[in-house]
XYZ file of C-alpha atoms in Angstrom:
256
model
C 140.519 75.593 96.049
C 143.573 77.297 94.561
C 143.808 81.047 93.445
C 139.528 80.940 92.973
C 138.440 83.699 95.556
C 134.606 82.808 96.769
C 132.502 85.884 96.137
C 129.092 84.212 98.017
C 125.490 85.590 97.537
C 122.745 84.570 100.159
C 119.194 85.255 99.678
C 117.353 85.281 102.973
C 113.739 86.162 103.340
C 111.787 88.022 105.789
C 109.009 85.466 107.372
C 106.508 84.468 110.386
C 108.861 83.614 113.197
C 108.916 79.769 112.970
C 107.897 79.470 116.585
C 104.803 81.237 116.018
C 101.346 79.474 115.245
C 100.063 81.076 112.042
C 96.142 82.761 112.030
C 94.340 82.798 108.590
C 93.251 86.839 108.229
C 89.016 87.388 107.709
C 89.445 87.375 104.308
C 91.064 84.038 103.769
C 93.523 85.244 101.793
C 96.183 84.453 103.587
C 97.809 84.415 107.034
C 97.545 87.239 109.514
C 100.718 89.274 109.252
C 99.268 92.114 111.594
C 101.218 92.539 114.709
C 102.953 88.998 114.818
C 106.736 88.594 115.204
C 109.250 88.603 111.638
C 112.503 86.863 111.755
C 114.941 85.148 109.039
C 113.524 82.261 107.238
C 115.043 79.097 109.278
C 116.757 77.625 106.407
C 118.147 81.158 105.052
C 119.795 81.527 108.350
C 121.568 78.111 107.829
C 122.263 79.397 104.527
C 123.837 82.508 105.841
C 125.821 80.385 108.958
C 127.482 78.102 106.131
C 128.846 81.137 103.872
C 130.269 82.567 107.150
C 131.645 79.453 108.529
C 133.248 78.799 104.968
C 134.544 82.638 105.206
C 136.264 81.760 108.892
C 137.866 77.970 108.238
C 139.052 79.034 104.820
C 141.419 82.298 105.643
C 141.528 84.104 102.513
C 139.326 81.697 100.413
C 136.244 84.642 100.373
C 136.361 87.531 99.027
C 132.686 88.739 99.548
C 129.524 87.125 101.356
C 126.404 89.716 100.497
C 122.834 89.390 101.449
C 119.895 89.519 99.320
C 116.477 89.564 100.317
C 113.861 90.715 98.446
C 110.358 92.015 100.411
C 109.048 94.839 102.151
C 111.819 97.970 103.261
C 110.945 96.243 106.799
C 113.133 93.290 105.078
C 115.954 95.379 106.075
C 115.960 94.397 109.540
C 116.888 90.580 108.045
C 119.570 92.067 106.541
C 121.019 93.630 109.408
C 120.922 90.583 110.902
C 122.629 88.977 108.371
C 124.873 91.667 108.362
C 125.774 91.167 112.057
C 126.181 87.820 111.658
C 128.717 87.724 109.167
C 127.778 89.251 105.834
C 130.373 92.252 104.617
C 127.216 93.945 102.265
C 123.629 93.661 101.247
C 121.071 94.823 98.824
C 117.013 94.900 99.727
C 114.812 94.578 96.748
C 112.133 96.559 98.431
C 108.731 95.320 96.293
C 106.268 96.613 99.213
C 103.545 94.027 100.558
C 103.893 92.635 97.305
C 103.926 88.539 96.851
C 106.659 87.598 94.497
C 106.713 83.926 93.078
C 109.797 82.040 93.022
C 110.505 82.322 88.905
C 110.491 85.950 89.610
C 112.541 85.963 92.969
C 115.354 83.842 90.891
C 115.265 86.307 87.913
C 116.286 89.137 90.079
C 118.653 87.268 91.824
C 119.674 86.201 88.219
C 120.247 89.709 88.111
C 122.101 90.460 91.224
C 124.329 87.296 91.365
C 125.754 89.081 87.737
C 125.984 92.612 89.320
C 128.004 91.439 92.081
C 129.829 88.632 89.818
C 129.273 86.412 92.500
C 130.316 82.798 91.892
C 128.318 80.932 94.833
C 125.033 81.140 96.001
C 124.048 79.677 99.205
C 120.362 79.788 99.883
C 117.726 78.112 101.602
C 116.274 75.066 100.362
C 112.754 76.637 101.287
C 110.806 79.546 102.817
C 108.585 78.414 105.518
C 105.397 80.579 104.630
C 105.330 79.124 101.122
C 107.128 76.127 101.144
C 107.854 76.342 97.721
C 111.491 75.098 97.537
C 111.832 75.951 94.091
C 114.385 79.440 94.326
C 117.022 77.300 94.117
C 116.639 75.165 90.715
C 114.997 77.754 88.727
C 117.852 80.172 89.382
C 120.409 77.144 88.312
C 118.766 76.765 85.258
C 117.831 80.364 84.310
C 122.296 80.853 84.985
C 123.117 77.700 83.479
C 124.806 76.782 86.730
C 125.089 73.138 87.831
C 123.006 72.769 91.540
C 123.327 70.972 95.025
C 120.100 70.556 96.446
C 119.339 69.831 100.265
C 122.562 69.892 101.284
C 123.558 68.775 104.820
C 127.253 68.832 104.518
C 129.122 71.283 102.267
C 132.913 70.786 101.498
C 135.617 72.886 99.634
C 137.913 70.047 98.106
C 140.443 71.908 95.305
C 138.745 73.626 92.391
C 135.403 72.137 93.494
C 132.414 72.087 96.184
C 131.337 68.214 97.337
C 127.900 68.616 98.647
C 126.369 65.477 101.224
C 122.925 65.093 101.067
C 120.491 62.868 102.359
C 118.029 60.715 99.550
C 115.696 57.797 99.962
C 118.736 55.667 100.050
C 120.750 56.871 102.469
C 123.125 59.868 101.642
C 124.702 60.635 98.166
C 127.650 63.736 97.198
C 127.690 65.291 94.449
C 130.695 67.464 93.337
C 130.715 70.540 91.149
C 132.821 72.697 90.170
C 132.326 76.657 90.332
C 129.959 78.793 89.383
C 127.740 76.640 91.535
C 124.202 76.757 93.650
C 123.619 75.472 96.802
C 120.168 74.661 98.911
C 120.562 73.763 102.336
C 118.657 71.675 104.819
C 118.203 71.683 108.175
C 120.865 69.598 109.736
C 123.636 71.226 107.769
C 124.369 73.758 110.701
C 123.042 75.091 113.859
C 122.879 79.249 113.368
C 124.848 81.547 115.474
C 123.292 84.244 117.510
C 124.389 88.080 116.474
C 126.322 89.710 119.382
C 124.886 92.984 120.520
C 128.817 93.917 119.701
C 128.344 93.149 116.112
C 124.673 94.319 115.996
C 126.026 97.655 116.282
C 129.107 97.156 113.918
C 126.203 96.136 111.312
C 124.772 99.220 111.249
C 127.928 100.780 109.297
C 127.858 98.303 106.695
C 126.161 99.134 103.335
C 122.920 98.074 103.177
C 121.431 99.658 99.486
C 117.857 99.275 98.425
C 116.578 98.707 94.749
C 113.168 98.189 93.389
C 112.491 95.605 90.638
C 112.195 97.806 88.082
C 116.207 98.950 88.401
C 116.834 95.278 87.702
C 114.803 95.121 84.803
C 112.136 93.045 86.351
C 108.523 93.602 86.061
C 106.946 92.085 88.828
C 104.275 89.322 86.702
C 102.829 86.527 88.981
C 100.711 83.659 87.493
C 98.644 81.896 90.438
C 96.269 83.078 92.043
C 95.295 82.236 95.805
C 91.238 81.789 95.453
C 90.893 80.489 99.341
C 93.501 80.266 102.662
C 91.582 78.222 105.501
C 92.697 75.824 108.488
C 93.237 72.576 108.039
C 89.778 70.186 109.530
C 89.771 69.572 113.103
C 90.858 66.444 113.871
C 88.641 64.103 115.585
C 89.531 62.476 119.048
C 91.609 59.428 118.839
C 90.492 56.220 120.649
C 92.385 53.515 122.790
C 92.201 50.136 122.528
C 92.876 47.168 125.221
C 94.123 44.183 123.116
C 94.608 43.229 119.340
C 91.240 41.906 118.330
C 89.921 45.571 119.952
C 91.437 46.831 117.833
C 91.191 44.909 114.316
C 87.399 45.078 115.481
C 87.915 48.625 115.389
C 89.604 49.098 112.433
C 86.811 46.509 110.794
C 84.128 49.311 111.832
C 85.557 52.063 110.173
C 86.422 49.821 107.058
C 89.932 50.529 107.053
C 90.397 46.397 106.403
């Protein structure tokens, strides 16, 4: 990739730690959010490890990576994690305790990815409290941008980005040329750890906080959550001795 400097934007979201077991609050309206453990969405971390790994192999390729998440002003401790691990800036869009869908997460990032005149986003295929995995297109098509989806390979080959990524069929790249949007799966990378060394260095780098409204965005969701509860106990599996057990089995419970 010639004289085209990389100015990168990655989203990353403020979620339940992935290694804890969700609890649906009394009200089932959702999951308990009270005194558990926040970290970096799993696949926004890959996100954020392939922007800096792009920044280190490719000298003077990027000009910018900045973070973007877009939650609570508790969000900002994502952020300076980002930060440490290799962001240069990062804005919060602080919205409170406020759910935001993904149409309106991608307009503001619409919004952001022209304020910083950024040229690549990087982002997560999915958040793993919603499980949406929809960021990613709508932004594409609300910036007319073409998109690589679920990408576990990402290459910088001339002018353009060649993106791996794993279909029914096997594996299949795409190539693009920029302005371009990337989601990322999970074998793509394996996330660094921040350095206490650079924890501390993050603090000096800017970290500015918005609200929707200085974007232009009014926050307007359209679903509703009527009911959040566990999935049905599943009943206790049973072991068989020899074949015609279990077709004799299977003949009970009229599954043939």
């Amino acid at each position: 990739m010639s004289s085209t400097k990389l100015r990168i934007l990655v989203p990353v979201k403020r979620v339940i730690d992935f290694a804890i077991k969700p609890r649906i609050n009394k009200a089932q309206t959702g999951v308990e959010t009270k005194g558990v453990k926040f970290s970096i969405n799993p696949f926004c971390d890959i996100a954020l490890e392939e922007s800096v790994r792009i920044k280190e192999n490719s000298k003077d390729l990027v000009e910018k990576i900045h973070a973007v998440s877009i939650g609570p002003s508790k969000a900002k401790d994502v952020l300076r994690t980002a930060l440490a691990k290799g962001a240069d800036t990062s804005t919060l869009v602080d919205v409170g305790e406020q759910e935001v869908e993904p149409l309106q997460v991608a307009k503001m990032l619409k919004k952001l990815v022209e304020r910083e005149n950024s040229n690549l986003v990087i982002l997560g295929k999915q958040a793993i409290d919603d499980d949406s995995n929809q960021t990613g297109q709508i932004l594409a098509g609300l910036l007319k941008w073409p998109q690589a989806t679920n990408a576990f390979k990402v290459e910088l080959d001339g002018e353009s980005v060649a993106v791996t990524r794993e279909v029914d069929e096997g594996v299949e790249t795409v190539k693009a040329k920029l302005p371009l949007i990337i989601t990322t799966d999970l074998r793509l990378n394996e996330p660094r750890y921040a350095s206490l060394q650079n924890i501390m260095k993050a603090k000096k780098k800017p970290l500015e906080t918005l609200k929707a409204a200085d974007l232009g965005i009014e926050i307007e969701n359209r679903l509703e959550t009527l009911k959040v509860e566990e999935p049905p106990a599943r009943s206790a599996g049973v072991k068989v001795e020899t074949v015609d057990e279990l077709i004799s089995k299977l003949k009970e419970l009229k599954a043939i």
